[in-house]
Amino acid sequence: MNSPFSSKNLRRFSKSITCKCLVLVGIALFFRALSLSYSTRNSSFLFRARYMSDSSSTAHKFLEVPQIVWGLNNQKIAFARACLTARTMNRTLLMPSLSASLFYKEVHKLRPIPFDKVFQFERFNSLCNGFVRLARFSDVRNTTHSFDLEKGSGRRWTVERDLEQLKQSAANEFEVVRVVGKNPFLWHDHWPVKDYAKVFECMVVVDEISREADKVVKRIRQGGGDNRIMTGLVPFVAVHMRIEIDWMIHCKKLEQRLKVSEICSSKREIMERVGNISGLKTPTVLYLAVADSLLDEESSVLTGWRDGLVPYEKKKLGVKEEVYGKYSYLVQSAIDYEVCLRADVFVGNSFSTFSSLIVLERTQKMRRLGFTSACEDGENEWRSYAYNLAGGSKGVPRRWMTNMTHSSLEAISYGSSSVSCSSE
């Protein structure tokens, strides 16, 4: 019997130990590799999670503004200014409430209406993608914790101080910065006309308002169903007649304060200047956009026009109750805006915000067609005129395009007599 310590047995034992060691080393290396792999993956995951968290906190910072008030186009300007403020602060604007009713001093009577009941929310974000963005309040994660930013006021609160406040607030780490105080229309203006125009282009009315405007435009182009005009569809001129009692009081005071005489226009002057526009075919239907409920009882906007011009207002068209009567003041204004925007020719007052925004949008449409000027006589598409300003010839209204090079929206927000036929 061989000894367990014989050379033969020792060689076998040695081989056995070596194999076992190799196996153990292999197992150890395997688990080490597995551990390193898991650690690397876990570390990578944590880095990505941290990065995503940081990006998310940057992308999900919001700006909240007060309820937007006053007339339709004052509200559009205020909304655009709120959007551009959010852009400057690198934040997303929380969808604000507009005001369905028109009360200047009795704020408690203002009826809020959500932005997306007048303008298309998703369409806005699609068209303005990469420029400005809207969010819903449901997108906010912490609704109880926000930072209140109070806008300054008074003469000492200069444009420079306001802009510095915005820049400093851009670094604020709160998820929501809530601006408290006055209506955004009254905030300082830091942005060029082109930036405002971009926001306005993204503000597409909801389908219901667009369909109602379609009805009115079709009725106008059919001459109100008047067989004496002609069959088929005819061109029409939209005239934004500012001769209401409240407007005449306002514009007279404005003329006195500014020491000018080109803001108010009488019914007679409007009729004369519109009648002298060159290139109007006969007959031409006039749509008179006027708040007839605010007219002097003895005033009739339908009589006194020259031959060949056939005037219509809401009541004569048969749309006052059928279309406009169903809606709030704000929606009525939005329908009227769409109707005037689609006219073959538009004539308005250069001190009216309503007229000025329509001309801005028509100017944009002309520029997309390659026209930067409308100074030459002729039947340019999207022609606009200011009836309160004299044109080149006696008794003719001034041709009007928005100057897209202006560094602020002041001329549109508050009116101007410095308008021309060029957009540059």
Short mmCIF file of C-alpha atoms in Angstrom, two decimals, residues 113-315:
data_model
loop_
_atom_site.label_atom_id
_atom_site.label_comp_id
_atom_site.label_asym_id
_atom_site.label_seq_id
_atom_site.Cartn_x
_atom_site.Cartn_y
_atom_site.Cartn_z
CA ILE A 113 -62.42 83.72 -18.86
CA PRO A 114 -59.62 81.18 -19.48
CA PHE A 115 -57.19 81.97 -22.29
CA ASP A 116 -58.04 78.68 -24.03
CA LYS A 117 -61.71 79.65 -24.34
CA VAL A 118 -60.68 82.40 -26.77
CA PHE A 119 -57.35 81.23 -28.26
CA GLN A 120 -56.06 77.75 -29.06
CA PHE A 121 -53.68 76.56 -26.31
CA GLU A 122 -51.93 73.71 -28.14
CA ARG A 123 -51.71 75.70 -31.39
CA PHE A 124 -50.08 78.55 -29.52
CA ASN A 125 -47.33 76.29 -28.15
CA SER A 126 -46.86 74.67 -31.54
CA LEU A 127 -46.48 77.96 -33.44
CA CYS A 128 -44.34 79.60 -30.74
CA ASN A 129 -42.21 76.53 -30.07
CA GLY A 130 -38.69 77.60 -29.09
CA PHE A 131 -39.73 81.22 -28.51
CA VAL A 132 -42.26 81.34 -25.69
CA ARG A 133 -44.42 78.70 -24.05
CA LEU A 134 -47.64 78.38 -22.07
CA ALA A 135 -48.33 75.89 -19.28
CA ARG A 136 -51.37 74.93 -17.23
CA PHE A 137 -51.49 75.30 -13.47
CA SER A 138 -51.77 71.51 -13.25
CA ASP A 139 -48.14 71.37 -14.50
CA VAL A 140 -46.91 72.98 -11.28
CA ARG A 141 -45.62 70.42 -8.78
CA ASN A 142 -45.70 72.58 -5.66
CA THR A 143 -48.72 74.88 -5.69
CA THR A 144 -48.23 76.16 -2.14
CA HIS A 145 -44.74 77.56 -2.41
CA SER A 146 -44.07 80.54 -4.70
CA PHE A 147 -42.18 83.82 -4.75
CA ASP A 148 -44.13 87.09 -5.00
CA LEU A 149 -42.51 89.66 -7.29
CA GLU A 150 -43.96 93.12 -6.92
CA LYS A 151 -43.62 95.38 -9.96
CA GLY A 152 -42.52 98.90 -9.15
CA SER A 153 -44.55 101.95 -10.07
CA GLY A 154 -44.30 105.71 -10.19
CA ARG A 155 -41.84 108.01 -11.90
CA ARG A 156 -38.87 106.65 -10.01
CA TRP A 157 -39.52 103.16 -11.32
CA THR A 158 -37.69 103.62 -14.62
CA VAL A 159 -37.41 101.28 -17.59
CA GLU A 160 -33.83 100.52 -16.54
CA ARG A 161 -34.81 99.59 -12.98
CA ASP A 162 -37.62 97.39 -14.26
CA LEU A 163 -35.31 95.52 -16.64
CA GLU A 164 -32.73 95.05 -13.87
CA GLN A 165 -35.44 93.55 -11.66
CA LEU A 166 -36.31 91.05 -14.39
CA LYS A 167 -32.68 90.05 -14.87
CA GLN A 168 -32.17 89.53 -11.15
CA SER A 169 -35.39 87.53 -10.88
CA ALA A 170 -34.22 85.23 -13.66
CA ALA A 171 -31.89 83.55 -11.16
CA ASN A 172 -34.69 82.92 -8.67
CA GLU A 173 -34.82 79.24 -7.66
CA PHE A 174 -38.53 79.15 -6.79
CA GLU A 175 -40.60 76.96 -9.08
CA VAL A 176 -43.21 79.72 -9.46
CA VAL A 177 -42.60 83.46 -9.48
CA ARG A 178 -45.92 85.28 -9.09
CA VAL A 179 -46.07 88.90 -10.26
CA VAL A 180 -48.36 90.95 -8.09
CA GLY A 181 -49.66 94.43 -8.74
CA LYS A 182 -50.80 96.16 -11.87
CA ASN A 183 -52.11 94.82 -15.16
CA PRO A 184 -49.33 93.62 -17.53
CA PHE A 185 -50.46 96.19 -20.13
CA LEU A 186 -49.04 98.85 -17.80
CA TRP A 187 -45.67 97.14 -17.33
CA HIS A 188 -42.60 98.72 -18.88
CA ASP A 189 -41.94 97.66 -22.45
CA HIS A 190 -38.50 96.16 -23.23
CA TRP A 191 -39.11 94.35 -26.51
CA PRO A 192 -39.20 95.27 -30.22
CA VAL A 193 -42.31 95.16 -32.41
CA LYS A 194 -41.05 92.00 -34.15
CA ASP A 195 -41.09 90.05 -30.86
CA TYR A 196 -44.67 91.11 -30.15
CA ALA A 197 -45.67 90.25 -33.73
CA LYS A 198 -44.30 86.73 -33.25
CA VAL A 199 -46.49 86.21 -30.17
CA PHE A 200 -49.57 87.66 -31.90
CA GLU A 201 -49.10 85.26 -34.83
CA CYS A 202 -49.30 82.36 -32.38
CA MET A 203 -52.63 83.58 -30.96
CA VAL A 204 -55.15 81.74 -33.14
CA VAL A 205 -58.79 82.03 -32.09
CA VAL A 206 -60.69 78.86 -31.20
CA ASP A 207 -62.71 77.18 -33.94
CA GLU A 208 -66.05 78.42 -32.61
CA ILE A 209 -65.03 82.07 -32.94
CA SER A 210 -63.53 81.45 -36.38
CA ARG A 211 -66.77 79.83 -37.60
CA GLU A 212 -68.84 82.75 -36.32
CA ALA A 213 -66.53 85.16 -38.16
CA ASP A 214 -66.98 83.02 -41.30
CA LYS A 215 -70.74 83.50 -41.06
CA VAL A 216 -70.43 87.28 -40.78
CA VAL A 217 -67.91 87.58 -43.62
CA LYS A 218 -70.08 85.43 -45.89
CA ARG A 219 -73.10 87.60 -45.12
CA ILE A 220 -71.08 90.73 -45.90
CA ARG A 221 -69.73 89.37 -49.18
CA GLN A 222 -73.25 88.42 -50.19
CA GLY A 223 -74.24 92.05 -49.70
CA GLY A 224 -76.42 91.16 -46.77
CA GLY A 225 -78.64 89.19 -49.15
CA ASP A 226 -79.47 92.38 -51.07
CA ASN A 227 -80.29 91.35 -54.64
CA ARG A 228 -79.77 94.91 -55.82
CA ILE A 229 -76.02 94.55 -55.43
CA MET A 230 -75.18 91.43 -57.41
CA THR A 231 -75.15 87.71 -57.11
CA GLY A 232 -72.09 85.90 -55.81
CA LEU A 233 -69.47 87.25 -53.44
CA VAL A 234 -68.28 90.87 -53.58
CA PRO A 235 -65.22 92.59 -52.10
CA PHE A 236 -65.71 94.51 -48.91
CA VAL A 237 -64.09 97.31 -46.95
CA ALA A 238 -64.07 97.13 -43.14
CA VAL A 239 -64.25 100.51 -41.44
CA HIS A 240 -63.52 100.67 -37.73
CA MET A 241 -65.60 103.75 -36.95
CA ARG A 242 -64.60 105.35 -33.65
CA ILE A 243 -67.44 107.83 -33.21
CA GLU A 244 -69.01 106.42 -30.05
CA ILE A 245 -69.78 108.81 -27.21
CA ASP A 246 -67.11 107.42 -24.86
CA TRP A 247 -64.46 107.52 -27.59
CA MET A 248 -65.22 111.11 -28.58
CA ILE A 249 -64.86 112.22 -24.95
CA HIS A 250 -61.56 110.33 -24.64
CA CYS A 251 -60.05 111.52 -27.92
CA LYS A 252 -60.92 115.18 -27.30
CA LYS A 253 -59.09 115.05 -23.97
CA LEU A 254 -56.18 113.27 -25.65
CA GLU A 255 -55.94 115.93 -28.35
CA GLN A 256 -55.85 118.65 -25.70
CA ARG A 257 -53.15 116.87 -23.69
CA LEU A 258 -50.96 116.06 -26.71
CA LYS A 259 -51.75 119.36 -28.47
CA VAL A 260 -52.63 117.66 -31.74
CA SER A 261 -55.76 117.65 -33.89
CA GLU A 262 -55.54 114.33 -35.74
CA ILE A 263 -57.08 111.87 -33.30
CA CYS A 264 -60.85 112.48 -33.42
CA SER A 265 -62.70 112.13 -36.71
CA SER A 266 -66.30 113.05 -37.33
CA LYS A 267 -68.68 110.76 -39.17
CA ARG A 268 -68.62 113.22 -42.09
CA GLU A 269 -64.80 113.18 -42.33
CA ILE A 270 -64.68 109.36 -42.21
CA MET A 271 -67.30 109.07 -44.94
CA GLU A 272 -65.48 111.56 -47.17
CA ARG A 273 -62.05 109.97 -46.82
CA VAL A 274 -63.27 106.38 -47.24
CA GLY A 275 -65.21 107.47 -50.33
CA ASN A 276 -62.00 108.87 -51.88
CA ILE A 277 -59.98 105.65 -51.62
CA SER A 278 -58.75 104.78 -55.11
CA GLY A 279 -59.46 101.49 -56.78
CA LEU A 280 -62.73 100.65 -55.02
CA LYS A 281 -65.01 98.76 -57.37
CA THR A 282 -68.70 99.55 -57.68
CA PRO A 283 -70.58 98.41 -55.81
CA THR A 284 -68.42 97.91 -52.72
CA VAL A 285 -69.87 96.67 -49.48
CA LEU A 286 -68.78 98.51 -46.34
CA TYR A 287 -68.77 96.70 -43.02
CA LEU A 288 -68.98 99.29 -40.26
CA ALA A 289 -67.37 97.92 -37.11
CA VAL A 290 -68.91 100.17 -34.48
CA ALA A 291 -70.29 99.76 -30.98
CA ASP A 292 -73.76 100.92 -31.98
CA SER A 293 -75.06 100.68 -28.43
CA LEU A 294 -72.73 103.56 -27.52
CA LEU A 295 -73.72 105.82 -30.42
CA ASP A 296 -75.62 109.05 -30.04
CA GLU A 297 -79.33 108.28 -30.51
CA GLU A 298 -79.52 110.74 -33.41
CA SER A 299 -76.47 109.30 -35.16
CA SER A 300 -76.94 106.96 -38.10
CA VAL A 301 -73.84 105.38 -39.60
CA LEU A 302 -75.75 104.03 -42.60
CA THR A 303 -76.64 107.28 -44.36
CA GLY A 304 -74.44 109.80 -46.16
CA TRP A 305 -72.07 107.48 -48.03
CA ARG A 306 -71.27 108.19 -51.69
CA ASP A 307 -72.97 106.26 -54.45
CA GLY A 308 -71.52 102.80 -55.01
CA LEU A 309 -70.67 102.22 -51.34
CA VAL A 310 -73.23 100.02 -49.62
CA PRO A 311 -72.88 100.21 -45.81
CA TYR A 312 -73.85 97.48 -43.36
CA GLU A 313 -73.55 97.18 -39.63
CA LYS A 314 -74.44 94.21 -37.44
CA LYS A 315 -78.13 94.90 -37.15
#
